XYZ file of C-alpha atoms in Angstrom:
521
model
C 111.658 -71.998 -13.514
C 109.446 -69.565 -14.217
C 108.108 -68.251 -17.850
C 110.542 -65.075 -17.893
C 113.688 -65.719 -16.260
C 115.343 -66.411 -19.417
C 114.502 -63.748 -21.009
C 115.051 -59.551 -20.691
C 111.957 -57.899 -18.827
C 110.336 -54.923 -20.856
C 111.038 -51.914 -18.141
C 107.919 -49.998 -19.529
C 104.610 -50.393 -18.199
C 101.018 -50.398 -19.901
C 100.180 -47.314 -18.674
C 103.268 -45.595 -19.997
C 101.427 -47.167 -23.536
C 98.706 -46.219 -23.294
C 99.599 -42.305 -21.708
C 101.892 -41.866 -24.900
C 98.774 -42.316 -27.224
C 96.408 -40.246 -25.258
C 99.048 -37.462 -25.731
C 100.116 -38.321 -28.998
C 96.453 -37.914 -30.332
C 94.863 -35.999 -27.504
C 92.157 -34.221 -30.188
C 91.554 -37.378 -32.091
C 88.043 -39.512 -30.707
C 89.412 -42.395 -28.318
C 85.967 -44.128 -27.795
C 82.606 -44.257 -28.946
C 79.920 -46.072 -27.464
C 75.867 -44.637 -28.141
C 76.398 -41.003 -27.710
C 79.531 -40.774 -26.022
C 82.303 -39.327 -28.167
C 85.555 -39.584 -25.753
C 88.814 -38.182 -26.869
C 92.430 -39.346 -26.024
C 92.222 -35.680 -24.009
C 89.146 -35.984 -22.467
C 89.811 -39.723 -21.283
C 93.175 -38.604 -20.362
C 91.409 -36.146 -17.864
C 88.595 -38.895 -16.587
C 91.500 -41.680 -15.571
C 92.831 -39.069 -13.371
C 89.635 -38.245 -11.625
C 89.402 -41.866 -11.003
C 92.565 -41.872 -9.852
C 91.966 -39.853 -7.196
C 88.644 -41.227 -6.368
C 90.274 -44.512 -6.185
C 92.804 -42.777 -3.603
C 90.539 -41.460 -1.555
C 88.683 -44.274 -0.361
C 92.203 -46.053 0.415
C 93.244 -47.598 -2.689
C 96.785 -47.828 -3.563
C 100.043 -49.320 -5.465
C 100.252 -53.117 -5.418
C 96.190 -53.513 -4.383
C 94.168 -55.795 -6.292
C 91.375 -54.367 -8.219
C 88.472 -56.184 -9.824
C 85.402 -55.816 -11.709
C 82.029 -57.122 -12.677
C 80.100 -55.205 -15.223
C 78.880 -55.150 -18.652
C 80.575 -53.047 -21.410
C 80.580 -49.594 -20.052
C 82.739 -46.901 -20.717
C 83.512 -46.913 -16.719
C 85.163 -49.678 -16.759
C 87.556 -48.621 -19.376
C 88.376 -45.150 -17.316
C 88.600 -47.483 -13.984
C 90.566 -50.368 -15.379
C 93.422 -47.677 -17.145
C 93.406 -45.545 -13.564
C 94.072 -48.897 -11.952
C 96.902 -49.185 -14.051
C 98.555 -45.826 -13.730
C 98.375 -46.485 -10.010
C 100.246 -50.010 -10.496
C 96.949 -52.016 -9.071
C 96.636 -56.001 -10.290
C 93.873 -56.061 -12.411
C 91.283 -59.034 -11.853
C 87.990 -59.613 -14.001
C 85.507 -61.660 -12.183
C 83.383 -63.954 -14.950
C 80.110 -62.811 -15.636
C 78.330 -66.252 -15.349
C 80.170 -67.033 -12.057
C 78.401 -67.835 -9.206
C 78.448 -66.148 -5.652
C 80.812 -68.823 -4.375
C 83.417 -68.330 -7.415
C 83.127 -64.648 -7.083
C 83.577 -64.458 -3.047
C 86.575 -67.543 -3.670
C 88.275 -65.283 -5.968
C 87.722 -62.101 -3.724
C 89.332 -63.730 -1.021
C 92.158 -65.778 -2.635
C 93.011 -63.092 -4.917
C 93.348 -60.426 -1.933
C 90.921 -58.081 -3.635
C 90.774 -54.576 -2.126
C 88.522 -52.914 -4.653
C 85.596 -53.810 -6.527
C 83.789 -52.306 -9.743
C 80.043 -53.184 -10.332
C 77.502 -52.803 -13.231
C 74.625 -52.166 -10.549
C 72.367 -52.260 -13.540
C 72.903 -55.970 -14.630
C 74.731 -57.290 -11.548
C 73.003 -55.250 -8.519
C 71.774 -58.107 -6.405
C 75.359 -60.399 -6.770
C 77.160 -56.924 -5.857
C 75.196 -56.490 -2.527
C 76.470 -59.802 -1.410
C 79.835 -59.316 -2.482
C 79.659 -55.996 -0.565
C 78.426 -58.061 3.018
C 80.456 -60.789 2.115
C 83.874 -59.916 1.096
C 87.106 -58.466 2.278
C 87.163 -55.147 0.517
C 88.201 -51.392 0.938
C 85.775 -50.464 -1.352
C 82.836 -51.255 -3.969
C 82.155 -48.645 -6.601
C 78.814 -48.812 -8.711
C 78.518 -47.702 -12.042
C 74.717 -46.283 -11.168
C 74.994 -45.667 -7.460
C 72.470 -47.568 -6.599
C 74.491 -48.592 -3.513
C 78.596 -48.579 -2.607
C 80.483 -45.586 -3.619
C 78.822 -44.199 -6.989
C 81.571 -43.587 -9.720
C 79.544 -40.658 -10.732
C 81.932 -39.114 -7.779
C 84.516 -38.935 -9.914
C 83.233 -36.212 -11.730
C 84.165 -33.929 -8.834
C 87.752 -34.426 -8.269
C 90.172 -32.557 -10.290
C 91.108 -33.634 -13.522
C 94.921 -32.920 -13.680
C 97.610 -34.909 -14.535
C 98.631 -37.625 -12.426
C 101.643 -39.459 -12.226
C 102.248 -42.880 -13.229
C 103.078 -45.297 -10.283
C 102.929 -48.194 -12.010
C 106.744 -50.050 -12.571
C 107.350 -52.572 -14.847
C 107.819 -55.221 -12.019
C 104.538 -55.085 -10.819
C 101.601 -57.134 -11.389
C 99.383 -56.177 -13.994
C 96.765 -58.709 -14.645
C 95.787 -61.289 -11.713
C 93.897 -63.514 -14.269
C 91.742 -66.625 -13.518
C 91.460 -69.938 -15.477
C 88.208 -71.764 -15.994
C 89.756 -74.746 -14.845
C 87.880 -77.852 -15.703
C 88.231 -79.266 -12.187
C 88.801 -77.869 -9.031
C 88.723 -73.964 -8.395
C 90.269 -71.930 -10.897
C 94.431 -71.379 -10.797
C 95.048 -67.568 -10.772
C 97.673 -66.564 -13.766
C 100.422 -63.686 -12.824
C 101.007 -61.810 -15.567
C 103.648 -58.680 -14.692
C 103.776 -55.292 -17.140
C 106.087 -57.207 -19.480
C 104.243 -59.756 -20.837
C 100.858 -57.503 -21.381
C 103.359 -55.223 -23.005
C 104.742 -57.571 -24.809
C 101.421 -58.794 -26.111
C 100.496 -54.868 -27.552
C 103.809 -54.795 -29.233
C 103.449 -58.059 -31.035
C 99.739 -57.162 -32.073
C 101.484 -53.716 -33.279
C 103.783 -55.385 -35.086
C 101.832 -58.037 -36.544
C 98.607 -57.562 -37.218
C 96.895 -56.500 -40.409
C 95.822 -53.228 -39.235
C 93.684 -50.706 -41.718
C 94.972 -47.123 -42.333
C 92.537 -45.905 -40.460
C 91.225 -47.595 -37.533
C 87.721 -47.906 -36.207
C 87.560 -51.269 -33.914
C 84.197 -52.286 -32.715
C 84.130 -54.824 -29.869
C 81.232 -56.286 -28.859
C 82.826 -59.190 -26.820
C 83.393 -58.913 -23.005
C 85.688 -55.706 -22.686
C 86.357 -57.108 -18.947
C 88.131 -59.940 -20.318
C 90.069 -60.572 -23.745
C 88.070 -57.570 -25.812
C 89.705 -55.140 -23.507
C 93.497 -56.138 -24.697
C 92.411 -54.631 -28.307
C 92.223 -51.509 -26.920
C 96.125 -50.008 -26.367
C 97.116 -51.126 -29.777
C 94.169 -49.075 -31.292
C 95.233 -46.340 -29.168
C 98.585 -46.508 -29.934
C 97.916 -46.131 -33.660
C 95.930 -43.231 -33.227
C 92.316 -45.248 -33.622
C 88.783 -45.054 -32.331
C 87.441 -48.080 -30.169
C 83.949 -48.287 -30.428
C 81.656 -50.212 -27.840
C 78.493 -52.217 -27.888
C 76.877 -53.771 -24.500
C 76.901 -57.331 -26.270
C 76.735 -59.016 -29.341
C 73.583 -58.933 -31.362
C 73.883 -59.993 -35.311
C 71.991 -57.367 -36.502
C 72.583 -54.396 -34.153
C 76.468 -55.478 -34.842
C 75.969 -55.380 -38.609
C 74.372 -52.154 -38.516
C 76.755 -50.782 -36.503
C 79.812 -51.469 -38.991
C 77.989 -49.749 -41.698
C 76.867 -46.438 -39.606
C 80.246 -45.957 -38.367
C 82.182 -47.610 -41.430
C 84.109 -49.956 -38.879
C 87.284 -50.996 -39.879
C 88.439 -53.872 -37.478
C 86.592 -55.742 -34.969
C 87.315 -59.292 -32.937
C 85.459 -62.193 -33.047
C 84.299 -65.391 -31.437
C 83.411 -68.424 -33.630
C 80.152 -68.631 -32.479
C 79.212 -65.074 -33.517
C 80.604 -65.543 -37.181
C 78.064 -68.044 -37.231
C 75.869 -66.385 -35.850
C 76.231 -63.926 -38.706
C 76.408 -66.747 -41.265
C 73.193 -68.055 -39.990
C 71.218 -65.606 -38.414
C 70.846 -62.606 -40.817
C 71.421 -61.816 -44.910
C 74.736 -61.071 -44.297
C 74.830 -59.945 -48.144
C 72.351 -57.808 -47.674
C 74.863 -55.060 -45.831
C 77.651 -53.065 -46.872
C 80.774 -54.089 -44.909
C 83.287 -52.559 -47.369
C 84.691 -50.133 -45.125
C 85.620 -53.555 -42.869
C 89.002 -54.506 -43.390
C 90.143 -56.211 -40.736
C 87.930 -59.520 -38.974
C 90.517 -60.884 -36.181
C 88.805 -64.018 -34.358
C 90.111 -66.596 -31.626
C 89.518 -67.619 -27.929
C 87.755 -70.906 -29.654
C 88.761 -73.101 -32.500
C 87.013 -72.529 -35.761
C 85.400 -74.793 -38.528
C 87.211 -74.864 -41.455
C 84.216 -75.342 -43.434
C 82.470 -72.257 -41.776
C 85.694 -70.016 -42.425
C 85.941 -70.396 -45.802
C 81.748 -70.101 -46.049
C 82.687 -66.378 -44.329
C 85.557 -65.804 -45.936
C 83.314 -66.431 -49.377
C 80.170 -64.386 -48.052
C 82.308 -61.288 -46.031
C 85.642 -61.201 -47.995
C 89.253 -61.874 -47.175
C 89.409 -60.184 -44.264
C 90.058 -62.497 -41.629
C 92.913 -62.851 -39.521
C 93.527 -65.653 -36.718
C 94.925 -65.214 -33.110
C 95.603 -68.220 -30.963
C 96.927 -67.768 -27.238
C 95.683 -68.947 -23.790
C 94.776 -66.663 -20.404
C 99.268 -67.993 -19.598
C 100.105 -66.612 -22.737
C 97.119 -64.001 -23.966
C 96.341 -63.845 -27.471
C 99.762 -63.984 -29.180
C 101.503 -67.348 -28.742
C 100.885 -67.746 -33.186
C 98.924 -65.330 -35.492
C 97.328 -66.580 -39.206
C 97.065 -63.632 -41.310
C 94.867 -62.321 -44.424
C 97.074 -63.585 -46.891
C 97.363 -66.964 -45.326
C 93.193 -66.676 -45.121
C 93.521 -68.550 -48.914
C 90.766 -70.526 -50.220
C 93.174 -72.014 -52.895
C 95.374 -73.493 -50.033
C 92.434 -74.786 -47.842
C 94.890 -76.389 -45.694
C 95.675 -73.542 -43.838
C 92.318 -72.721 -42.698
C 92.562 -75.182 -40.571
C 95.824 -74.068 -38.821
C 96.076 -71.435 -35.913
C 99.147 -69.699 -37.983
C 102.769 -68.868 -37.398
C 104.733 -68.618 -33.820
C 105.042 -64.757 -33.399
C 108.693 -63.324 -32.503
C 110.230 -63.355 -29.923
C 108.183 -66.504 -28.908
C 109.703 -69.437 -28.803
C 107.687 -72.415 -29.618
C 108.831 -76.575 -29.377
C 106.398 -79.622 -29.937
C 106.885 -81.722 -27.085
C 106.474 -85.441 -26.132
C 105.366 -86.492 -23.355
C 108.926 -87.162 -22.079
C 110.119 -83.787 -23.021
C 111.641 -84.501 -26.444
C 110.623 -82.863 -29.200
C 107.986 -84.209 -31.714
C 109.130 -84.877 -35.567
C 107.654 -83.733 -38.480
C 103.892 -83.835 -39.259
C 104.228 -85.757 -35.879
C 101.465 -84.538 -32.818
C 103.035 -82.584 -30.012
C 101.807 -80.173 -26.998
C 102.458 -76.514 -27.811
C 104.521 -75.116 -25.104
C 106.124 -71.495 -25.445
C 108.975 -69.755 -23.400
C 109.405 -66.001 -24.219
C 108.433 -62.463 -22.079
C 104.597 -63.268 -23.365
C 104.691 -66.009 -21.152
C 102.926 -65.940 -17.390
C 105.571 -65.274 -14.477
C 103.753 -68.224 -11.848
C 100.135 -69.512 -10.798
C 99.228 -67.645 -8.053
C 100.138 -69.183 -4.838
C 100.208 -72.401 -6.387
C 103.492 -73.425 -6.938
C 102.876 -77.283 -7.466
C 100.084 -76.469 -10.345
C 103.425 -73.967 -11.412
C 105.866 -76.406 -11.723
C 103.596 -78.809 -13.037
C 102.735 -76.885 -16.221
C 106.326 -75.281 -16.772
C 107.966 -78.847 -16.916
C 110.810 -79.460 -19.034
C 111.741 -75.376 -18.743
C 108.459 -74.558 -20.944
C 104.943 -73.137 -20.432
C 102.717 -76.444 -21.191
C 99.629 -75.253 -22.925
C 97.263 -78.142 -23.350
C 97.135 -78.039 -27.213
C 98.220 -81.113 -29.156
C 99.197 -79.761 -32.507
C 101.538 -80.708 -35.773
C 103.823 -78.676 -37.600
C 104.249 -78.483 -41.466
C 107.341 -77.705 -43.498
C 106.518 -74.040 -43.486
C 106.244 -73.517 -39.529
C 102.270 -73.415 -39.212
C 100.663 -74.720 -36.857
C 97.384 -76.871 -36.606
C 96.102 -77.496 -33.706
C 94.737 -81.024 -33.655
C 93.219 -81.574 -29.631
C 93.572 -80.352 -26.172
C 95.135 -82.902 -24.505
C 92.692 -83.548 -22.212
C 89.837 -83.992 -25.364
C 91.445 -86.688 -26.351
C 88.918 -89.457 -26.377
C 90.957 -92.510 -25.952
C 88.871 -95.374 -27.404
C 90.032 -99.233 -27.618
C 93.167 -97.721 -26.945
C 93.245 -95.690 -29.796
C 93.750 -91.671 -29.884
C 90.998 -89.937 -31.393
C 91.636 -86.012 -31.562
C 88.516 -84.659 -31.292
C 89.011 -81.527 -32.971
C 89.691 -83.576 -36.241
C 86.122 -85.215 -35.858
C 84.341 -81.975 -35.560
C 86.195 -80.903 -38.684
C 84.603 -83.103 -40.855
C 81.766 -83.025 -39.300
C 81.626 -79.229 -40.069
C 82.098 -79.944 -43.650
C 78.573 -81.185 -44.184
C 76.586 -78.475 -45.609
C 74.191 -78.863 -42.944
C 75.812 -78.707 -40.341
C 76.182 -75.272 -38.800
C 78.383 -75.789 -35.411
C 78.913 -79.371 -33.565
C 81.500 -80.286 -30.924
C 82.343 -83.785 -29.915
C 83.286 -85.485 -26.674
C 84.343 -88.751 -24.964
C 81.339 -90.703 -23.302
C 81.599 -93.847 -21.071
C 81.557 -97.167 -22.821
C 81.711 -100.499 -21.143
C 83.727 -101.964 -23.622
C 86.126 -99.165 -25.637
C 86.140 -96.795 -22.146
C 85.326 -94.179 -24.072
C 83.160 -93.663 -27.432
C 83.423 -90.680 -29.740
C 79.774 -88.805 -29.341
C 78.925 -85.779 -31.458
C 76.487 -82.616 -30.575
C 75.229 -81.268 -33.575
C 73.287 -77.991 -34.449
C 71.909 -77.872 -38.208
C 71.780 -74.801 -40.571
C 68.241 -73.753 -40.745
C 65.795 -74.775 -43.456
C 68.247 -77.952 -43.834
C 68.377 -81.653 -42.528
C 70.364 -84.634 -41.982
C 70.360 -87.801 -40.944
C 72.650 -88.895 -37.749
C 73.179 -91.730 -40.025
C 74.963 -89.256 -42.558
C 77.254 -87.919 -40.559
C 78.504 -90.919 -39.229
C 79.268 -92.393 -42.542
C 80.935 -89.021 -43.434
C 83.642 -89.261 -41.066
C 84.011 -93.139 -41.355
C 84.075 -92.104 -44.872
C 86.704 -89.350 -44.427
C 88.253 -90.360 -40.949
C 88.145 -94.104 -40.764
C 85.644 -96.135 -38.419
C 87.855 -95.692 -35.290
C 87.190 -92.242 -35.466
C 83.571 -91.882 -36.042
C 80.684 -90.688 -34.054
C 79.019 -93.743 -32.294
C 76.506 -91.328 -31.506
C 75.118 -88.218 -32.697
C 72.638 -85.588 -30.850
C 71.084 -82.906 -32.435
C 70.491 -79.843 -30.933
C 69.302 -76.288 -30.901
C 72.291 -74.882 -29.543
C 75.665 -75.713 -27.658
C 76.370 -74.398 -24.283
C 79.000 -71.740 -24.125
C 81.415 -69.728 -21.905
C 81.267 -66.271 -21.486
C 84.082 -65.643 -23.809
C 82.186 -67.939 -26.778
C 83.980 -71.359 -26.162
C 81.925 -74.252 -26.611
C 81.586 -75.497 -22.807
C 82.295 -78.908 -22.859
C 81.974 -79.534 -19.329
C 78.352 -78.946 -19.496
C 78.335 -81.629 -22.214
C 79.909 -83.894 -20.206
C 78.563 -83.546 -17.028
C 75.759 -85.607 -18.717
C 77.664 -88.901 -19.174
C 80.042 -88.529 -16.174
C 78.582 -87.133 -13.194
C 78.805 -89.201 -10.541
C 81.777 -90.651 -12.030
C 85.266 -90.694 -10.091
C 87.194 -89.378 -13.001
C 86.017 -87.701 -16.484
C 88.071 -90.463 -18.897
C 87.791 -94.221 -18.742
């Protein structure tokens, strides 16, 4: 059973979205990035030039279509032209390496690809010998077919061939072993994922969204709902704390998205005080989990303007939402929660035999609902696998309170199982977090001849402050009880992280169990 067949499909596409607001608001600026000014018109008129571009060098309906680059406008006008001609969209990872970018190629049956010569010239000349494709375009024509051709072919309307049945958004996991599973995602759950973020979120009046996150990957879904209200998306290349800060307060931004690590980074790193962010009303953050601790030191320093989205690459973004008003430092309970289910998801707490979990009692989040991926690309034992019991299995261990919000207490496979006792490991960073010291920290399972497994912690301190391993330790024993607590703590300067600003813990681990046959004891 698949994630949709009990539910109505959406017969719209993304492209009919996102063609609505370009002609709804066709004078009004669409996107901003250094000196480029685009409006809804004049992107309107670049899609179709790639359109035809695209065309001409044999793309077509139902092709796969992927892309490695940085945050360029092109890939904006070449992922929406993909759309209105009903290609699969596919982001290859940034940090991958040539043998996860050719697997993906291949497995994924891509026909064209999109390259940021600038940043990722040398890996796109051996995609270009290497791989199965129609055609590479370049954003600088330094080799493949320049994009800059574009700007020759007629900009008149184009019609949309996209339906609603097919394939959006080939996604790939990062998988923590093995290759990664591809996740098929048709128009109606991407659609469904813009309307619940129109519905739901805490937008401003007037919208100015600055991304400086990956527009490739998760970034790149904030766009159609700022469309669709009539707002201007502004780009950066990447994050920098200052440049970001500065940014806000030139063009009096009004929303932006977040990682974690770069609210600390702007806790940390720079006087955040020291800037005028009034005109920001809207701070939405996810992809990771979040300190408690740290939130409610930003919420104190920025202002009550953050909102929460939790989701996962089979369910993007929208699986439960926390918003401003729940953002309350007098109920600091719910800062540590990922928020409420939103409609028309349907979400259960489930045991490992399928039976719902009771109250305040620890259960995997799984979802049904048309948010929900249709299959794992030709993979239909990892499919089956993860839709057991009739519901999409995410991974999360969480508990519900009387209210319906969820907190989100482990992925199921952090659980560090020591002496035979559960230790969610997301609960240990927690209060490790607390510590006014302690800046970020993430904790894993390490071999132990005698427990299997001992709770270790990686910690990175504030600067100008201290602590003692010692400390921390007693904190949580303190807190947490001894089962619980760090037999171990590391400091250091920084924690490894995924392109998308998730705490990698597989490089952490990779230090205690290579050469291992399995990662738990």
């Amino acid at each position: 059973m698949n994630g949709s067949a009990d539910v109505l499909r959406l017969g719209t596409t993304i492209a009919e979205m996102q063609g609505i607001a370009m002609r709804r608001y066709a004078d009004r600026t669409a996107l901003v990035a250094g000196d480029w000014h685009i409006s809804c018109a004049e992107m309107d008129k670049k899609i179709a030039q790639y359109v035809r571009l695209f065309k001409s060098h044999g793309l077509k309906r139902g092709d796969g279509f992927s892309v490695l680059a940085t945050n360029r406008l092109e890939v904006i006008f070449a992922n929406l032209a993909g759309q209105v001609m009903g290609m699969r969209y596919t982001p290859l990872h940034p940090k991958g390496s040539e043998d996860d970018h050719l697997y993906i190629l291949d497995f994924a049956e891509i026909s064209g690809l999109l390259v940021d010569d600038k940043y990722f010239g040398e890996r796109g000349r051996v995609l270009l010998d290497k791989a199965k494709l129609k055609a590479l375009f370049t954003i600088d024509g330094s080799f493949g077919v320049p994009v800059s051709g574009a700007d020759s072919m007629s900009d008149e309307p184009v019609a949309i061939e996209a339906r609603s049945e097919d394939i959006a958004q080939l996604l790939f996991t990062g998988g923590t072993t093995g290759r990664p599973k591809g996740v098929v995602h048709r128009h109606g759950s991407i659609v469904t994922a813009n309307l619940q973020s129109l519905m739901h979120w805490d937008w401003p009046n007037e919208i100015r969204f600055l991304i400086a996150t990956p527009i490739s990957h998760a970034a790149g879904a904030m766009l159609t709902p700022t469309l669709m209200r009539g707002g201007e998306f502004h780009v950066l290349p990447a994050f920098d704390p200052k440049g970001f800060l500065e940014t806000i307060v030139r063009e009096r931004i009004t929303a932006t998205f977040m990682v974690p690590s770069m609210i600390y980074d702007l806790l940390d790193k720079v006087q955040v005080e020291d800037y005028d962010l009034s005109s920001l009303e809207m701070i939405i953050y996810g992809a990771a989990p979040i300190s408690p601790a740290r939130l409610a030191e930003a919420i104190e320093r920025i202002g009550p303007k953050f909102c929460q989205l939790y989701g996962q690459t089979e369910a993007p973004n929208m699986i439960t939402y926390l918003s401003k008003a729940d953002h309350d430092l007098d109920r600091p309970h719910l800062l540590q929660s990922c928020g409420i289910p939103l409609a028309p998801n349907r979400i259960a707490l489930l045991l490992a035999d399928g039976s719902e979990a009771g109250p305040e009692e620890a259960g995997e989040i799984c979802v049904r609902g048309p948010l929900v991926m249709e299959e794992y690309w030709k993979n239909p034992e990892e499919t089956a696998k993860t839709f057991e019991h009739g519901w999409l299995h995410t991974g999360d261990v969480a508990k519900r309170d009387v209210q319906g919000f969820l907190t989100i207490v482990d992925r199921v496979k952090d659980m560090v199982i020591s002496g035979g006792f559960n230790i969610f490991t997301r609960e240990v960073e927690d209060c490790l977090s607390s510590h006014p010291s302690v800046a970020t920290c993430a904790v894993i399972g390490v071999p132990h001849p005698r427990w299997g497994e001992a709770v270790a912690a990686f910690v990175v301190v504030k600067p100008g402050c201290s602590v003692e391993g010692e400390d921390l330790i007693a904190l949580v024993k303190e807190k947490k009880g001894a089962v619980q607590a760090p037999k171990s703590v590391e400091f250091v300067d920084s924690l490894p992280l995924t392109a998308v600003g998730k705490v990698d813990k597989k490089v952490l681990r990779s230090r205690h169990w290579d050469g291992a046959e399995r990662a738990v004891a």
